[in-house]
Amino acid sequence: MEAYFFDWLNMFFRWFHVVAGVAWIGASFYFVWLDLNLRQPPQWKTDKGVKGDLWAIHGGGIYEVAKYQLEPPQMPVKLHWFKWEAYTTWLTGFALMSVMYYWGADQYLIDPSKMDLTQVQAIGISLAFLVGGFVFYEALVKSPLQNFPKVFGAILFSGLTFAAYALGEIFSDRAAYLHVGALIGSIMAGNVFFGIMPAQRELVRAIEAGEKPDPRPSAFAKLRSTHNNYFTLPLLFIMISNHYPMTFAHDQAWLVLALICANAAFIRHYFNLKHQDNHQPWILGAGAVMLFAIIGWMMPMPVSTDSDQVAVPVSDARVVEVSQLRCASCHAAKPSSEMFSAAPGGIELETLEQLQTNKARILAAVQSKYMPLANMTKMTDQERIEMVSWAKQPKNFNH
Ligand code: HEC
């Protein structure tokens, strides 16, 4: 019964998280695009204090957008704020993480072959990491380094890469990636909560009090917003990487993460320049070359099935035995694992017939080490090689 509610909570929060994230990142993309596409307004608008002018057509209507340098001549009756998109994304993300990685710590967070943690220890490390990483970023962004974007970026990037490496030594592969994503998401939501919103409140307060607004908080808010902008593509990659064990289960998963994220931020840079009419197509070209280089480098060196490691062809009986031992606690009509009420992915692996049916997928999942999930069932390398060898053998090879 627990597994049933686990699944519902998992699905509900994931759904909600994706919806909120679409709203947040969608608004973020829109405003970055808007800001960078603002052009010099005609004189009569400049006289009103308008700094940037933009016209757009969407949904059958023409829009006129004006951005003020700081204060408009008159405050509108209704001023729209954008914050709940960010907060909701963070809250639902944290809820989802709590359900999956904290409640389901034994399945998803802890990898006893790396560190044999208790649930409480693992959750403690996870929370300490998120808080520590967040404090690190806040200290960095408030330091004078904020004025040196390249140094700032290099330090932040190195810090996150180190985090990915360290997490990979502690948690399951999948959890290690997810934690880097959760930290980036928390930094981004923190930028809204602790930086952008207070600056906006100060701007509105000063205007309403009839004071001359101080441009510095607004400029700092813009800096944080720019950081968020470069985080978006890497963050989205990390969130979808969960479906691709070739990334998070790679032997140098931390390096895969660093390379793909660096490339993604670089691609984001292309669009930021393009929005300002600064076309630098070489960035896209370089990004593509980089991506192909990554793809080539990552090409799986599958668990080796040399004949010296598997002396004889693997018998059907043997593979059923291995599956019973390492797979069937989850992949059964009635899983004995308390986390599942039905076979995950609808894949049952109790009988030879079922194994035959799923041969190709078993090959991919076991060879890449995606399965057994977080190697919970402690499959040995020898068993892995046997199962992979069997999956590669033609049917009834040894009959
Ligand atoms: C602890 C539970 C657990 C164990 C043990 C386990 N699996 Fe899985 N398996 C899962 C879950 C959960 C999924 C669905 C994962 C997802 O959707 O990303 C899955 C998915 C799969 C898939 C589908 C992957 C795909 O997307 O194509 C295959 C194939 C698979 N498992 C094979 C195996 C084999 C073979 C073993 C034993 C060597 C095994 N599993 C052991 C939990 C488990």
Tab-separated table of C-alpha atoms and ligand atoms in Angstrom:
chain	number	residue	atom	x	y	z
A	1	MET	CA	0.000	0.000	0.000
A	2	GLU	CA	2.850	2.340	0.842
A	3	ALA	CA	4.259	1.908	-2.654
A	4	TYR	CA	0.924	2.904	-4.135
A	5	PHE	CA	0.830	6.222	-2.303
A	6	PHE	CA	4.529	6.718	-2.975
A	7	ASP	CA	3.818	6.514	-6.686
A	8	TRP	CA	0.939	8.958	-6.516
A	9	LEU	CA	2.875	11.517	-4.489
A	10	ASN	CA	5.827	11.099	-6.780
A	11	MET	CA	3.697	11.645	-9.856
A	12	PHE	CA	1.706	14.536	-8.393
A	13	PHE	CA	4.731	16.537	-7.293
A	14	ARG	CA	6.619	15.778	-10.502
A	15	TRP	CA	3.692	16.970	-12.590
A	16	PHE	CA	3.233	20.088	-10.480
A	17	HIS	CA	6.984	20.733	-10.527
A	18	VAL	CA	7.142	20.524	-14.309
A	19	VAL	CA	4.132	22.835	-14.719
A	20	ALA	CA	5.575	25.413	-12.308
A	21	GLY	CA	9.002	25.074	-13.915
A	22	VAL	CA	7.554	25.681	-17.369
A	23	ALA	CA	5.872	28.833	-16.058
A	24	TRP	CA	9.047	30.040	-14.353
A	25	ILE	CA	11.570	29.323	-17.071
A	26	GLY	CA	9.074	30.386	-19.715
A	27	ALA	CA	8.642	33.762	-18.023
A	28	SER	CA	12.394	33.971	-17.524
A	29	PHE	CA	13.115	33.282	-21.208
A	30	TYR	CA	10.464	35.757	-22.200
A	31	PHE	CA	11.813	38.575	-20.054
A	32	VAL	CA	15.413	37.960	-21.059
A	33	TRP	CA	14.338	38.025	-24.674
A	34	LEU	CA	12.282	41.149	-23.998
A	35	ASP	CA	15.079	42.954	-22.225
A	36	LEU	CA	17.659	42.196	-24.857
A	37	ASN	CA	15.338	43.167	-27.689
A	38	LEU	CA	14.456	46.568	-26.282
A	39	ARG	CA	15.468	49.298	-28.693
A	40	GLN	CA	15.944	53.038	-28.457
A	41	PRO	CA	12.432	54.533	-28.206
A	42	PRO	CA	11.301	57.593	-30.194
A	43	GLN	CA	11.908	60.949	-28.537
A	44	TRP	CA	8.386	61.414	-27.186
A	45	LYS	CA	8.742	58.175	-25.231
A	46	THR	CA	12.257	59.037	-24.021
A	47	ASP	CA	10.805	62.254	-22.645
A	48	LYS	CA	8.476	60.153	-20.462
A	49	GLY	CA	11.471	58.261	-19.032
A	50	VAL	CA	11.138	55.195	-21.269
A	51	LYS	CA	14.478	53.528	-21.851
A	52	GLY	CA	13.535	50.674	-24.143
A	53	ASP	CA	10.835	50.156	-26.721
A	54	LEU	CA	9.493	46.908	-28.123
A	55	TRP	CA	6.626	45.851	-30.316
A	56	ALA	CA	5.391	42.292	-30.766
A	57	ILE	CA	2.513	40.382	-32.269
A	58	HIS	CA	1.083	37.309	-30.568
A	59	GLY	CA	-2.218	35.521	-30.391
A	60	GLY	CA	-3.790	37.823	-32.947
A	61	GLY	CA	-2.922	41.122	-31.290
A	62	ILE	CA	-0.167	43.728	-31.342
A	63	TYR	CA	1.606	44.580	-28.094
A	64	GLU	CA	3.548	47.695	-27.220
A	65	VAL	CA	6.022	47.245	-24.394
A	66	ALA	CA	8.005	50.012	-22.751
A	67	LYS	CA	10.703	49.638	-20.113
A	68	TYR	CA	11.427	52.539	-17.803
A	69	GLN	CA	14.919	53.458	-16.775
A	70	LEU	CA	13.773	53.299	-13.147
A	71	GLU	CA	10.563	55.067	-12.183
A	72	PRO	CA	7.567	55.678	-14.434
A	73	PRO	CA	5.971	59.144	-14.260
A	74	GLN	CA	3.076	57.533	-12.419
A	75	MET	CA	2.709	54.140	-10.766
A	76	PRO	CA	0.023	51.951	-12.373
A	77	VAL	CA	-2.967	50.698	-10.440
A	78	LYS	CA	-1.916	47.117	-11.033
A	79	LEU	CA	1.751	46.125	-11.190
A	80	HIS	CA	2.370	42.448	-11.938
A	81	TRP	CA	5.079	40.622	-10.038
A	82	PHE	CA	6.713	37.341	-10.980
A	83	LYS	CA	7.724	35.310	-7.996
A	84	TRP	CA	5.310	32.458	-7.379
A	85	GLU	CA	6.504	30.667	-10.509
A	86	ALA	CA	9.940	30.445	-8.904
A	87	TYR	CA	8.762	29.666	-5.375
A	88	THR	CA	6.311	27.014	-6.527
A	89	THR	CA	8.958	25.363	-8.667
A	90	TRP	CA	11.308	25.185	-5.704
A	91	LEU	CA	8.662	24.002	-3.238
A	92	THR	CA	7.330	21.266	-5.506
A	93	GLY	CA	10.887	20.287	-6.420
A	94	PHE	CA	11.813	19.944	-2.803
A	95	ALA	CA	8.626	17.971	-2.118
A	96	LEU	CA	9.392	15.634	-5.003
A	97	MET	CA	12.955	15.208	-3.815
A	98	SER	CA	11.743	14.455	-0.297
A	99	VAL	CA	9.346	11.795	-1.518
A	100	MET	CA	11.715	10.150	-3.917
A	101	TYR	CA	15.154	10.546	-2.409
A	102	TYR	CA	14.338	10.883	1.304
A	103	TRP	CA	11.330	8.640	1.750
A	104	GLY	CA	12.724	6.337	-0.922
A	105	ALA	CA	16.312	6.836	0.300
A	106	ASP	CA	17.119	3.120	0.304
A	107	GLN	CA	16.115	2.829	-3.327
A	108	TYR	CA	17.190	6.100	-4.860
A	109	LEU	CA	19.651	7.932	-2.636
A	110	ILE	CA	21.865	5.396	-0.928
A	111	ASP	CA	24.280	3.205	-2.826
A	112	PRO	CA	25.814	0.825	-0.295
A	113	SER	CA	28.635	0.018	-2.696
A	114	LYS	CA	29.761	3.633	-2.390
A	115	MET	CA	28.798	4.489	1.173
A	116	ASP	CA	26.700	2.360	3.423
A	117	LEU	CA	24.688	5.185	4.965
A	118	THR	CA	21.566	4.961	7.063
A	119	GLN	CA	18.529	6.860	5.810
A	120	VAL	CA	19.033	9.578	8.434
A	121	GLN	CA	22.711	9.997	7.602
A	122	ALA	CA	22.007	10.196	3.890
A	123	ILE	CA	19.279	12.803	4.328
A	124	GLY	CA	21.548	14.769	6.669
A	125	ILE	CA	24.352	14.839	4.091
A	126	SER	CA	21.890	15.805	1.374
A	127	LEU	CA	20.480	18.746	3.335
A	128	ALA	CA	23.915	19.870	4.510
A	129	PHE	CA	25.092	19.842	0.908
A	130	LEU	CA	22.166	21.959	-0.288
A	131	VAL	CA	22.527	24.497	2.513
A	132	GLY	CA	26.329	24.602	2.200
A	133	GLY	CA	26.224	25.033	-1.559
A	134	PHE	CA	23.658	27.759	-1.260
A	135	VAL	CA	25.701	29.666	1.345
A	136	PHE	CA	28.778	29.307	-0.902
A	137	TYR	CA	26.969	30.920	-3.827
A	138	GLU	CA	25.506	33.721	-1.718
A	139	ALA	CA	28.947	34.536	-0.299
A	140	LEU	CA	30.425	34.500	-3.788
A	141	VAL	CA	27.761	36.673	-5.390
A	142	LYS	CA	28.024	39.270	-2.614
A	143	SER	CA	31.812	39.357	-2.789
A	144	PRO	CA	33.717	41.790	-5.051
A	145	LEU	CA	34.077	38.882	-7.465
A	146	GLN	CA	30.603	39.728	-8.716
A	147	ASN	CA	32.310	42.397	-10.824
A	148	PHE	CA	34.551	39.885	-12.580
A	149	PRO	CA	32.142	37.651	-14.483
A	150	LYS	CA	34.829	35.357	-15.907
A	151	VAL	CA	36.530	34.679	-12.578
A	152	PHE	CA	33.147	34.388	-10.905
A	153	GLY	CA	31.938	31.921	-13.511
A	154	ALA	CA	35.139	29.873	-13.280
A	155	ILE	CA	34.931	29.586	-9.486
A	156	LEU	CA	31.255	28.712	-9.533
A	157	PHE	CA	31.759	26.163	-12.285
A	158	SER	CA	34.684	24.538	-10.470
A	159	GLY	CA	32.680	24.443	-7.250
A	160	LEU	CA	29.736	22.730	-8.920
A	161	THR	CA	32.014	20.295	-10.731
A	162	PHE	CA	33.725	19.401	-7.486
A	163	ALA	CA	30.287	18.946	-5.906
A	164	ALA	CA	29.279	16.584	-8.708
A	165	TYR	CA	32.427	14.567	-8.125
A	166	ALA	CA	32.065	14.420	-4.344
A	167	LEU	CA	28.362	13.547	-4.525
A	168	GLY	CA	29.185	10.756	-6.944
A	169	GLU	CA	31.413	9.233	-4.275
A	170	ILE	CA	28.656	9.389	-1.675
A	171	PHE	CA	25.255	8.823	-3.264
A	172	SER	CA	23.810	6.688	-6.031
A	173	ASP	CA	24.777	7.962	-9.485
A	174	ARG	CA	21.332	9.256	-10.179
A	175	ALA	CA	21.054	11.037	-6.835
A	176	ALA	CA	24.450	12.681	-7.372
A	177	TYR	CA	23.234	14.378	-10.552
A	178	LEU	CA	19.912	15.279	-9.049
A	179	HIS	CA	21.629	16.993	-6.124
A	180	VAL	CA	23.654	19.233	-8.410
A	181	GLY	CA	20.381	20.141	-10.122
A	182	ALA	CA	18.632	20.712	-6.807
A	183	LEU	CA	21.449	23.014	-5.709
A	184	ILE	CA	21.327	25.018	-8.940
A	185	GLY	CA	17.536	25.240	-8.645
A	186	SER	CA	17.863	26.409	-5.045
A	187	ILE	CA	20.437	29.041	-6.025
A	188	MET	CA	18.082	30.256	-8.737
A	189	ALA	CA	15.052	30.389	-6.452
A	190	GLY	CA	17.270	32.072	-3.834
A	191	ASN	CA	18.273	34.687	-6.394
A	192	VAL	CA	14.600	35.519	-6.762
A	193	PHE	CA	13.771	35.406	-3.056
A	194	PHE	CA	16.874	36.999	-1.538
A	195	GLY	CA	18.028	39.242	-4.364
A	196	ILE	CA	15.569	40.138	-7.054
A	197	MET	CA	12.410	40.510	-4.973
A	198	PRO	CA	13.990	42.716	-2.250
A	199	ALA	CA	15.498	44.948	-4.954
A	200	GLN	CA	12.133	45.293	-6.646
A	201	ARG	CA	10.394	46.017	-3.366
A	202	GLU	CA	12.991	48.706	-2.653
A	203	LEU	CA	12.463	50.218	-6.099
A	204	VAL	CA	8.706	50.378	-5.651
A	205	ARG	CA	9.031	51.693	-2.102
A	206	ALA	CA	11.374	54.505	-3.191
A	207	ILE	CA	9.108	55.483	-6.069
A	208	GLU	CA	6.031	55.537	-3.854
A	209	ALA	CA	7.864	57.548	-1.217
A	210	GLY	CA	8.766	60.058	-3.906
A	211	GLU	CA	12.500	59.367	-3.492
A	212	LYS	CA	15.003	59.013	-6.300
A	213	PRO	CA	15.476	55.215	-6.603
A	214	ASP	CA	18.975	53.900	-6.020
A	215	PRO	CA	20.011	52.128	-9.247
A	216	ARG	CA	22.430	49.770	-7.449
A	217	PRO	CA	19.986	47.195	-6.032
A	218	SER	CA	18.312	46.994	-9.439
A	219	ALA	CA	21.665	46.424	-11.129
A	220	PHE	CA	22.499	43.687	-8.615
A	221	ALA	CA	19.106	42.093	-9.223
A	222	LYS	CA	19.873	42.164	-12.931
A	223	LEU	CA	23.177	40.378	-12.268
A	224	ARG	CA	21.431	37.608	-10.327
A	225	SER	CA	18.837	37.359	-13.046
A	226	THR	CA	21.651	36.953	-15.590
A	227	HIS	CA	23.155	34.134	-13.533
A	228	ASN	CA	19.769	32.430	-13.513
A	229	ASN	CA	19.611	32.819	-17.241
A	230	TYR	CA	22.872	30.931	-17.766
A	231	PHE	CA	21.743	28.253	-15.322
A	232	THR	CA	18.532	27.409	-17.200
A	233	LEU	CA	19.822	25.061	-19.902
A	234	PRO	CA	22.229	23.137	-17.630
A	235	LEU	CA	19.484	22.813	-15.024
A	236	LEU	CA	16.994	21.434	-17.533
A	237	PHE	CA	19.610	18.998	-18.785
A	238	ILE	CA	20.188	17.682	-15.273
A	239	MET	CA	16.475	17.215	-14.691
A	240	ILE	CA	15.975	15.176	-17.858
A	241	SER	CA	19.286	13.327	-17.452
A	242	ASN	CA	17.435	11.062	-15.017
A	243	HIS	CA	16.102	9.209	-18.027
A	244	TYR	CA	19.549	8.683	-19.535
A	245	PRO	CA	21.779	6.377	-17.537
A	246	MET	CA	24.485	6.798	-20.179
A	247	THR	CA	25.087	10.204	-18.553
A	248	PHE	CA	24.654	9.784	-14.809
A	249	ALA	CA	25.913	6.208	-14.682
A	250	HIS	CA	29.035	6.964	-16.718
A	251	ASP	CA	32.337	6.127	-15.038
A	252	GLN	CA	33.258	9.821	-15.078
A	253	ALA	CA	29.712	11.035	-14.584
A	254	TRP	CA	30.936	14.269	-12.963
A	255	LEU	CA	32.978	15.128	-16.053
A	256	VAL	CA	30.060	14.325	-18.347
A	257	LEU	CA	27.956	16.693	-16.281
A	258	ALA	CA	30.568	19.453	-16.338
A	259	LEU	CA	31.130	19.223	-20.107
A	260	ILE	CA	27.476	19.099	-21.076
A	261	CYS	CA	26.541	21.928	-18.701
A	262	ALA	CA	29.419	24.141	-19.860
A	263	ASN	CA	28.342	23.547	-23.420
A	264	ALA	CA	24.719	24.301	-22.582
A	265	ALA	CA	25.596	27.601	-20.891
A	266	PHE	CA	27.694	28.488	-23.928
A	267	ILE	CA	24.710	27.861	-26.220
A	268	ARG	CA	22.603	30.058	-23.953
A	269	HIS	CA	25.235	32.758	-24.463
A	270	TYR	CA	24.683	32.570	-28.204
A	271	PHE	CA	21.013	33.390	-27.771
A	272	ASN	CA	21.751	36.203	-25.329
A	273	LEU	CA	24.007	37.826	-27.921
A	274	LYS	CA	21.608	37.142	-30.763
A	275	HIS	CA	18.760	38.892	-28.953
A	276	GLN	CA	20.961	41.991	-29.027
A	277	ASP	CA	21.458	41.659	-32.793
A	278	ASN	CA	24.971	40.382	-32.154
A	279	HIS	CA	25.079	37.273	-34.338
A	280	GLN	CA	27.924	34.931	-33.468
A	281	PRO	CA	27.036	31.721	-35.306
A	282	TRP	CA	30.512	30.329	-34.579
A	283	ILE	CA	29.290	29.726	-31.021
A	284	LEU	CA	26.669	27.302	-32.296
A	285	GLY	CA	29.295	25.650	-34.496
A	286	ALA	CA	31.751	25.344	-31.629
A	287	GLY	CA	28.956	24.026	-29.397
A	288	ALA	CA	28.092	21.367	-31.969
A	289	VAL	CA	31.750	20.328	-32.329
A	290	MET	CA	32.037	20.160	-28.556
A	291	LEU	CA	28.882	18.058	-28.357
A	292	PHE	CA	30.186	15.595	-30.945
A	293	ALA	CA	33.460	15.401	-29.053
A	294	ILE	CA	31.545	14.592	-25.866
A	295	ILE	CA	29.440	11.979	-27.662
A	296	GLY	CA	32.580	10.354	-29.053
A	297	TRP	CA	34.378	10.379	-25.742
A	298	MET	CA	31.367	8.965	-23.876
A	299	MET	CA	30.794	6.136	-26.310
A	300	PRO	CA	30.145	3.226	-23.986
A	301	MET	CA	32.937	0.837	-23.259
A	302	PRO	CA	30.370	-1.760	-22.298
A	303	VAL	CA	31.171	-4.245	-19.573
A	304	SER	CA	33.604	-6.443	-21.393
A	305	THR	CA	32.342	-9.874	-22.374
A	306	ASP	CA	35.651	-11.326	-23.504
A	307	SER	CA	35.685	-15.065	-23.674
A	308	ASP	CA	38.243	-15.316	-20.885
A	309	GLN	CA	35.756	-13.751	-18.519
A	310	VAL	CA	32.836	-15.920	-19.528
A	311	ALA	CA	34.314	-19.303	-20.205
A	312	VAL	CA	31.172	-20.990	-21.473
A	313	PRO	CA	28.034	-19.629	-23.077
A	314	VAL	CA	25.652	-18.556	-20.359
A	315	SER	CA	22.806	-20.999	-19.956
A	316	ASP	CA	19.184	-19.964	-19.782
A	317	ALA	CA	18.926	-21.529	-16.358
A	318	ARG	CA	21.806	-19.416	-15.123
A	319	VAL	CA	20.289	-16.142	-16.326
A	320	VAL	CA	16.970	-16.968	-14.687
A	321	GLU	CA	18.900	-17.632	-11.493
A	322	VAL	CA	20.698	-14.270	-11.714
A	323	SER	CA	17.464	-12.475	-12.479
A	324	GLN	CA	15.703	-14.118	-9.533
A	325	LEU	CA	18.527	-13.002	-7.317
A	326	ARG	CA	19.115	-9.462	-8.582
A	327	CYS	CA	16.068	-8.288	-10.541
A	328	ALA	CA	12.900	-10.049	-9.485
A	329	SER	CA	12.574	-8.325	-6.116
A	330	CYS	CA	11.345	-5.366	-8.159
A	331	HIS	CA	10.557	-6.832	-11.578
A	332	ALA	CA	7.829	-9.256	-10.541
A	333	ALA	CA	4.075	-9.382	-10.828
A	334	LYS	CA	4.054	-8.919	-7.062
A	335	PRO	CA	7.372	-7.280	-6.175
A	336	SER	CA	8.795	-8.167	-2.777
A	337	SER	CA	10.409	-4.717	-2.663
A	338	GLU	CA	8.140	-2.511	-0.578
A	339	MET	CA	8.689	0.413	-2.918
A	340	PHE	CA	6.789	-1.134	-5.791
A	341	SER	CA	3.255	-2.428	-5.976
A	342	ALA	CA	3.687	-3.495	-9.586
A	343	ALA	CA	6.645	-4.350	-11.795
A	344	PRO	CA	8.474	-1.089	-12.563
A	345	GLY	CA	8.076	-0.064	-16.178
A	346	GLY	CA	5.703	-2.996	-16.580
A	347	ILE	CA	8.752	-5.237	-16.960
A	348	GLU	CA	8.529	-8.601	-15.229
A	349	LEU	CA	11.679	-10.698	-15.144
A	350	GLU	CA	10.754	-13.882	-13.326
A	351	THR	CA	10.651	-16.429	-16.102
A	352	LEU	CA	12.840	-17.300	-19.057
A	353	GLU	CA	10.083	-16.229	-21.404
A	354	GLN	CA	9.898	-12.786	-19.821
A	355	LEU	CA	13.654	-12.463	-19.980
A	356	GLN	CA	13.626	-13.420	-23.668
A	357	THR	CA	10.932	-10.855	-24.435
A	358	ASN	CA	12.924	-8.058	-22.807
A	359	LYS	CA	16.341	-9.142	-24.005
A	360	ALA	CA	17.276	-5.954	-25.841
A	361	ARG	CA	16.247	-3.660	-23.032
A	362	ILE	CA	17.935	-5.852	-20.454
A	363	LEU	CA	21.126	-5.647	-22.460
A	364	ALA	CA	21.031	-1.849	-22.523
A	365	ALA	CA	19.998	-1.428	-18.903
A	366	VAL	CA	22.431	-3.929	-17.407
A	367	GLN	CA	25.384	-3.096	-19.600
A	368	SER	CA	25.088	0.612	-18.835
A	369	LYS	CA	24.714	-0.290	-15.156
A	370	TYR	CA	21.395	1.533	-14.979
A	371	MET	CA	19.946	-1.689	-13.608
A	372	PRO	CA	19.628	-2.996	-10.972
A	373	LEU	CA	18.434	0.359	-9.739
A	374	ALA	CA	21.281	1.899	-7.708
A	375	ASN	CA	22.581	-1.675	-7.624
A	376	MET	CA	20.364	-2.218	-4.639
A	377	THR	CA	20.468	-5.926	-5.093
A	378	LYS	CA	24.279	-5.878	-5.183
A	379	MET	CA	24.734	-7.502	-8.552
A	380	THR	CA	28.375	-8.561	-8.963
A	381	ASP	CA	30.464	-7.674	-12.017
A	382	GLN	CA	30.624	-11.346	-12.899
A	383	GLU	CA	26.823	-11.644	-12.879
A	384	ARG	CA	26.562	-8.495	-14.942
A	385	ILE	CA	28.925	-9.895	-17.531
A	386	GLU	CA	26.956	-13.142	-17.586
A	387	MET	CA	23.642	-11.416	-18.074
A	388	VAL	CA	25.008	-9.176	-20.808
A	389	SER	CA	26.635	-12.137	-22.544
A	390	TRP	CA	23.399	-14.059	-22.388
A	391	ALA	CA	21.442	-11.133	-23.809
A	392	LYS	CA	23.884	-10.974	-26.715
A	393	GLN	CA	23.680	-14.680	-27.477
A	394	PRO	CA	21.325	-15.794	-30.218
A	395	LYS	CA	18.194	-17.443	-28.827
A	396	ASN	CA	18.595	-21.053	-27.682
A	397	PHE	CA	22.304	-20.708	-28.245
A	398	ASN	CA	23.219	-23.566	-25.964
A	399	HIS	CA	20.391	-25.958	-26.557
B	1	HEC	C1	15.233	-1.869	-6.721
B	1	HEC	C2	14.324	-2.179	-7.760
B	1	HEC	C3	14.865	-2.681	-9.089
B	1	HEC	C4	15.732	-3.716	-9.302
B	1	HEC	C5	16.394	-4.609	-8.270
B	1	HEC	C6	15.883	-3.813	-10.730
B	1	HEC	N1	15.146	-2.857	-11.341
B	1	HEC	FE1	14.947	-2.595	-13.338
B	1	HEC	N2	13.736	-0.966	-13.015
B	1	HEC	C7	13.390	-0.498	-11.783
B	1	HEC	C8	12.660	0.744	-11.965
B	1	HEC	C9	12.093	1.614	-10.874
B	1	HEC	C10	12.575	0.960	-13.337
B	1	HEC	C11	11.918	2.124	-14.049
B	1	HEC	C12	12.995	3.178	-14.099
B	1	HEC	C13	12.646	4.363	-14.916
B	1	HEC	O1	11.528	4.475	-15.390
B	1	HEC	O2	13.568	5.202	-15.086
B	1	HEC	C14	13.258	-0.140	-13.975
B	1	HEC	C15	13.399	-0.255	-15.348
B	1	HEC	C16	14.026	-1.337	-15.955
B	1	HEC	C17	14.116	-1.520	-17.376
B	1	HEC	C18	13.565	-0.593	-18.415
B	1	HEC	C19	14.598	0.442	-18.671
B	1	HEC	C20	14.285	1.198	-19.911
B	1	HEC	O3	13.931	2.375	-19.774
B	1	HEC	O4	14.386	0.596	-20.985
B	1	HEC	C21	14.803	-2.681	-17.584
B	1	HEC	C22	15.130	-3.304	-18.922
B	1	HEC	C23	15.156	-3.209	-16.297
B	1	HEC	N3	14.672	-2.360	-15.335
B	1	HEC	C24	15.874	-4.364	-16.110
B	1	HEC	C25	16.336	-4.797	-14.878
B	1	HEC	C26	17.212	-5.932	-14.699
B	1	HEC	C27	17.709	-6.823	-15.812
B	1	HEC	C28	17.453	-6.024	-13.365
B	1	HEC	C29	18.340	-7.032	-12.654
B	1	HEC	C30	19.679	-7.143	-13.143
B	1	HEC	C31	16.721	-4.956	-12.715
B	1	HEC	N4	16.076	-4.234	-13.665
B	1	HEC	C32	16.693	-4.744	-11.362
B	1	HEC	C33	13.675	-1.047	-10.556
B	1	HEC	C34	14.503	-2.128	-10.367
